[in-house]
Coordinates of C-alpha atoms in Angstrom, one line a residue:
M14 CA 4.0 11.2 -20.6
N15 CA 5.8 7.8 -20.9
N16 CA 6.2 5.4 -18.3
P17 CA 9.8 6.4 -16.4
G18 CA 9.0 2.7 -14.5
W19 CA 6.8 3.8 -11.6
V20 CA 7.7 2.6 -8.2
D21 CA 4.5 1.2 -6.3
L22 CA 4.7 0.4 -2.3
Q23 CA 1.0 -0.9 -2.2
V24 CA 0.4 -4.0 -4.3
N25 CA -1.9 -6.7 -2.7
G26 CA -1.6 -9.3 -5.5
H27 CA -2.6 -9.5 -9.0
N28 CA -4.3 -11.1 -12.1
G29 CA -5.5 -14.6 -9.8
V30 CA -2.3 -14.4 -7.2
N31 CA -3.4 -12.5 -3.5
F32 CA -0.3 -12.4 -1.7
S33 CA -2.4 -12.6 1.6
D34 CA -3.3 -16.0 0.2
P35 CA -2.6 -18.9 2.6
E36 CA -1.8 -21.4 0.2
L37 CA 0.3 -18.6 -1.8
T38 CA 3.3 -20.7 -4.6
E39 CA 6.5 -19.1 -4.8
S40 CA 6.6 -19.8 -8.9
E41 CA 2.3 -17.2 -8.4
F42 CA 4.4 -14.4 -6.8
L43 CA 6.8 -14.6 -9.7
R44 CA 4.2 -14.7 -12.2
A45 CA 2.5 -11.7 -10.7
A46 CA 6.0 -10.0 -10.6
D47 CA 7.0 -10.7 -14.1
E48 CA 2.8 -9.6 -14.6
L49 CA 3.8 -6.1 -13.0
F50 CA 6.9 -5.7 -14.3
A51 CA 5.7 -6.0 -18.3
A52 CA 2.5 -3.5 -17.1
G53 CA 5.3 -0.9 -16.1
T54 CA 5.1 -1.4 -12.7
A55 CA 9.5 -1.3 -11.7
V56 CA 9.9 -1.5 -8.3
F57 CA 6.7 -3.1 -5.8
L58 CA 6.4 -3.6 -2.1
P59 CA 4.3 -6.8 -2.2
T60 CA 1.4 -5.8 0.4
L61 CA -0.2 -8.1 3.3
I62 CA -3.3 -7.2 4.3
T63 CA -5.0 -7.8 8.1
S64 CA -4.1 -11.8 8.0
P65 CA -4.0 -14.9 10.7
A66 CA -1.0 -15.6 12.8
E67 CA -0.5 -18.7 10.6
V68 CA -0.6 -16.5 7.1
Y69 CA 2.8 -14.0 8.9
R70 CA 5.0 -17.1 9.6
R71 CA 4.8 -18.7 6.5
N72 CA 4.8 -15.7 3.4
L73 CA 7.1 -13.4 4.6
P74 CA 10.1 -15.9 4.4
L75 CA 8.1 -17.4 0.8
I76 CA 8.5 -14.1 -0.8
R77 CA 11.7 -12.5 0.4
R78 CA 13.2 -16.0 -0.5
A79 CA 11.4 -16.0 -3.8
V80 CA 13.1 -12.8 -4.7
E81 CA 16.3 -13.2 -3.7
R82 CA 16.9 -16.8 -4.9
H83 CA 15.4 -14.6 -8.5
G84 CA 17.8 -11.8 -8.0
L85 CA 15.0 -9.8 -7.8
A86 CA 16.3 -7.4 -4.8
G87 CA 16.4 -4.3 -6.8
A88 CA 12.8 -4.4 -8.4
V89 CA 11.2 -6.0 -5.1
P90 CA 13.9 -4.1 -2.0
G91 CA 11.0 -5.4 0.7
I92 CA 7.5 -6.1 1.9
H93 CA 4.3 -3.4 2.9
L94 CA 2.4 -4.6 5.8
E95 CA -1.0 -3.0 5.7
G96 CA -2.3 -4.9 8.6
P97 CA -2.6 -6.3 11.1
F98 CA -2.2 -3.1 12.8
I99 CA -5.9 -1.5 11.9
A100 CA -8.5 0.2 13.9
R101 CA -12.0 -2.2 13.7
G102 CA -13.7 1.5 12.9
A103 CA -11.8 1.6 9.9
I104 CA -11.9 -1.7 8.6
G105 CA -12.8 -1.2 5.1
S106 CA -12.0 -4.6 3.1
H107 CA -10.2 -6.1 6.2
N108 CA -11.0 -9.5 8.4
P109 CA -12.0 -7.8 12.4
E110 CA -11.6 -10.9 13.2
W111 CA -7.5 -10.7 12.4
V112 CA -6.9 -7.0 14.1
Q113 CA -4.1 -6.9 16.5
A114 CA -3.0 -4.4 19.0
P115 CA 0.8 -2.7 17.3
S116 CA 3.1 -3.6 19.6
P117 CA 6.9 -3.1 19.8
E118 CA 7.7 -6.9 20.5
T119 CA 4.9 -7.3 17.5
V120 CA 6.7 -5.3 14.9
E121 CA 10.0 -7.2 16.0
R122 CA 8.4 -10.6 15.7
L123 CA 7.3 -10.0 12.1
Y124 CA 10.0 -8.1 11.2
Q125 CA 12.1 -11.6 11.8
Q126 CA 9.7 -14.1 10.4
A127 CA 10.0 -12.3 7.1
E128 CA 14.5 -12.3 7.5
G129 CA 14.8 -8.6 8.0
F130 CA 13.0 -8.2 4.8
V131 CA 9.6 -5.4 5.8
R132 CA 10.2 -2.7 4.2
L133 CA 6.7 -0.4 5.3
I134 CA 4.4 -0.4 7.6
T135 CA 0.8 0.3 7.8
V136 CA -0.3 1.4 12.2
S137 CA -3.6 3.0 13.5
A138 CA -2.6 6.2 15.0
D139 CA -5.3 6.1 17.5
A140 CA -4.5 2.4 18.6
P141 CA -3.0 2.2 22.2
G142 CA 0.5 1.7 22.1
A143 CA 0.9 2.4 18.4
P144 CA 3.7 5.4 19.3
E145 CA 6.1 2.9 20.4
A146 CA 4.8 -0.3 18.2
I147 CA 6.2 3.0 15.3
A148 CA 9.5 4.4 16.4
R149 CA 10.2 0.6 17.0
A150 CA 10.3 0.3 13.4
R151 CA 11.7 3.1 13.1
K152 CA 14.6 1.5 15.2
L153 CA 15.0 -1.7 12.8
G154 CA 15.0 0.6 9.3
I155 CA 10.9 0.0 8.3
A156 CA 9.2 3.1 7.4
V157 CA 6.3 3.9 8.7
S158 CA 3.0 5.0 7.4
V159 CA -0.6 5.8 9.6
G160 CA -3.9 4.7 8.5
H161 CA -6.8 2.4 8.7
H162 CA -7.3 5.0 12.1
L163 CA -10.2 7.3 13.4
A164 CA -7.1 9.2 14.6
N165 CA -7.0 13.2 15.7
T166 CA -4.8 15.6 15.4
A167 CA -3.0 14.6 18.2
D168 CA -2.9 11.1 17.8
I169 CA -1.9 12.3 14.3
V170 CA 1.1 14.2 16.0
N171 CA 2.5 11.8 18.2
A172 CA 3.0 9.5 15.4
A173 CA 4.7 12.0 13.7
D174 CA 6.5 12.5 16.8
A175 CA 7.7 8.9 17.0
G176 CA 8.9 8.9 13.2
A177 CA 5.9 8.0 11.1
Q178 CA 6.7 9.3 7.7
A179 CA 3.0 8.1 5.8
L180 CA 0.1 8.5 5.2
T181 CA -1.1 5.1 3.8
H182 CA -4.0 5.7 1.0
L183 CA -5.4 9.0 2.5
G184 CA -9.3 9.9 2.3
N185 CA -9.5 5.7 2.1
G186 CA -10.0 3.3 5.0
L187 CA -12.4 5.2 6.8
P188 CA -16.2 5.0 7.4
N189 CA -18.5 6.6 5.0
Q190 CA -19.2 8.8 7.2
L191 CA -16.8 11.5 9.6
D192 CA -17.1 14.6 11.2
R193 CA -17.2 17.4 9.1
H194 CA -14.1 18.7 11.0
R195 CA -12.4 16.4 13.4
N196 CA -11.5 13.5 11.2
P197 CA -8.0 12.1 9.9
I198 CA -8.3 13.6 6.3
W199 CA -7.9 17.2 8.0
A200 CA -5.6 15.7 10.4
G201 CA -3.2 13.9 8.0
L202 CA -3.4 17.1 5.6
A203 CA -2.4 19.6 8.2
E204 CA 0.0 17.6 9.7
D205 CA 3.2 18.7 7.5
R206 CA 5.6 15.7 8.3
L207 CA 3.5 13.2 6.7
S208 CA 3.2 12.5 3.0
A209 CA -0.1 11.7 1.8
M210 CA -0.1 7.8 -0.3
I211 CA -3.2 8.5 -2.7
I212 CA -4.6 6.5 -5.5
T213 CA -5.9 7.6 -8.2
D214 CA -7.3 5.2 -10.4
G215 CA -11.1 7.2 -10.8
H216 CA -12.3 5.7 -8.0
H217 CA -10.4 5.8 -4.6
L218 CA -10.8 9.6 -4.9
P219 CA -12.9 12.5 -6.5
A220 CA -10.3 14.3 -8.4
D221 CA -11.2 17.1 -6.3
L222 CA -9.9 16.3 -3.2
I223 CA -6.7 14.4 -5.2
K224 CA -6.2 18.4 -6.0
V225 CA -6.8 19.5 -3.1
I226 CA -4.0 16.8 -1.0
L227 CA -1.8 18.1 -4.2
R228 CA -2.2 21.7 -2.8
V229 CA -1.9 20.9 0.3
K230 CA 1.0 18.7 0.7
G231 CA 2.5 19.8 -2.8
A232 CA 4.7 16.9 -5.3
D233 CA 7.1 16.5 -2.9
R234 CA 5.0 15.3 -0.1
V235 CA 2.3 12.7 -2.0
I236 CA 2.8 9.4 -3.2
V237 CA 0.7 7.6 -6.1
T238 CA -0.3 3.8 -5.5
S239 CA -2.0 1.3 -6.8
D240 CA -4.0 -0.5 -4.3
A241 CA -4.2 -3.7 -6.6
S242 CA -5.7 -6.9 -5.1
E243 CA -5.4 -10.5 -7.3
A244 CA -8.3 -9.3 -9.7
A245 CA -6.1 -6.9 -11.8
G246 CA -6.9 -8.3 -14.9
Y247 CA -10.1 -9.9 -14.1
P248 CA -13.3 -9.3 -16.8
P249 CA -16.4 -7.5 -15.4
G250 CA -18.4 -9.7 -12.9
H251 CA -18.2 -11.1 -9.5
C252 CA -14.9 -12.1 -8.0
R253 CA -13.3 -13.4 -5.3
V254 CA -10.8 -10.8 -3.7
L255 CA -9.1 -10.3 -0.9
G256 CA -11.4 -12.2 1.5
N257 CA -14.2 -10.2 0.3
D258 CA -17.5 -11.4 -2.5
A259 CA -16.9 -8.6 -4.7
I260 CA -18.0 -6.7 -8.2
L261 CA -15.7 -5.5 -10.3
T262 CA -17.3 -3.2 -12.6
P263 CA -17.5 -2.3 -16.1
D264 CA -15.3 0.9 -15.1
G265 CA -13.2 -0.5 -12.6
K266 CA -14.9 0.0 -9.5
L267 CA -14.3 -2.7 -7.3
Y268 CA -16.2 -2.9 -4.3
N269 CA -17.7 -5.2 -2.2
P270 CA -21.9 -4.5 -1.9
A271 CA -22.5 -6.4 1.5
K272 CA -20.1 -4.1 3.2
N273 CA -20.8 -0.9 1.0
C274 CA -16.8 -0.4 0.7
L275 CA -13.9 -0.5 -2.0
V276 CA -11.8 -3.8 -2.4
A277 CA -8.1 -2.6 -3.2
A278 CA -8.2 -1.8 -6.9
A279 CA -8.1 -3.8 -10.0
V280 CA -5.9 -1.9 -12.1
T281 CA -1.5 -1.5 -11.6
L282 CA 0.1 2.4 -11.2
D283 CA 0.4 3.0 -15.0
F284 CA -3.4 3.1 -15.0
C285 CA -3.7 5.1 -12.2
M286 CA -0.8 7.7 -13.6
K287 CA -2.3 8.2 -16.4
H288 CA -5.8 9.1 -14.5
L289 CA -3.8 11.4 -12.4
A290 CA -1.6 13.2 -15.7
S291 CA -5.2 13.1 -17.1
L292 CA -6.2 15.6 -14.7
E293 CA -3.1 17.9 -15.9
L294 CA -2.6 19.0 -12.4
L295 CA 0.9 18.0 -12.5
S296 CA 3.9 19.0 -14.7
D297 CA 5.6 15.6 -16.7
A298 CA 8.6 16.7 -14.1
E299 CA 6.2 16.5 -10.9
L300 CA 4.2 13.2 -11.4
L301 CA 8.1 11.3 -12.0
K302 CA 7.7 12.9 -8.3
V303 CA 4.9 11.0 -7.5
G304 CA 5.5 8.3 -8.8
R305 CA 8.4 7.5 -7.7
T306 CA 10.9 9.4 -6.4
N307 CA 8.8 10.2 -3.4
A308 CA 8.4 6.9 -2.9
L309 CA 12.1 5.5 -3.6
R310 CA 12.9 8.2 -0.6
L311 CA 10.2 6.7 2.2
I312 CA 11.8 3.0 1.9
G313 CA 15.5 4.0 1.7
S314 CA 15.8 3.4 -1.6
T315 CA 18.3 5.2 -4.5
P316 CA 17.2 5.7 -8.1
E317 CA 19.7 2.9 -9.1
C318 CA 17.9 0.3 -7.8
M319 CA 15.9 1.5 -11.0
E320 CA 17.9 1.0 -13.3
T321 CA 17.7 -2.7 -13.2
T322 CA 16.3 -3.0 -17.3
R323 CA 12.6 -4.5 -17.7
Q324 CA 14.4 -7.1 -19.3
E325 CA 16.4 -8.2 -16.5
N326 CA 12.9 -8.2 -14.1
T327 CA 10.8 -10.7 -16.3
S328 CA 13.4 -12.8 -16.5
A329 CA 12.1 -14.3 -12.9
T330 CA 10.4 -16.9 -14.0

């Protein structure tokens, strides 16, 4: 199908720009935004991964002000915090030193540091204090997704009861080995109140698991994200990505060989949607839902924000 203007709720950076970089500049952010718009992403949430406190204090208002000054509020409606409220046992490529326990007070502090610009937050459902933190986020108007956890069914249910709405990159952000029955993938699939965000770059999930997720959740409750990093646009080879010494293979796999884990992705959402379409699991109408409509619904946006033309978006710089 033709690209209608995809909506990406998890973009860590692009082509040399890392949104969690302690030296991120406004011009770098705007360049990355322009390149994302040119690559077919019409709306995105810049995503900060688990970071030191000073990075949140610095980068959250920096991004918000860049968006405001350059008229990008429709195309960049807020920030996704993928951390610091994740589980050390499901850390993935994040740095365990910077993990924090979720609490209403910390959620409030990050929200204030961002000047109200947090639109989505990922929380480990099995962390002590998670339900209270989730409830506070929802009162602030922040959408909540759970992930990077070792949550059981009770944890997932409690998170949904508290207001959680989604699952962050279901099937990823986990140890390489899990209990065959009692694990966060099954628990997340079974909770009907939670939509599944998935990364369909051809490396994060095998095609058969994508099919299972789509069959269980249905096209109305699946959201495709890219998990794009600063390596999106890089040539194959060794690279430093999100604080990891990583390798980008010729077929696009980005991984940390020392930790034996993926390190986000090196593609944009348009690539992910083309790969998903190639699996022939969804109709064009359903692809539109998982690549655009469902994401807008999760963050409380409306289709009108999609009306900004790509020419207007790329006038940021």
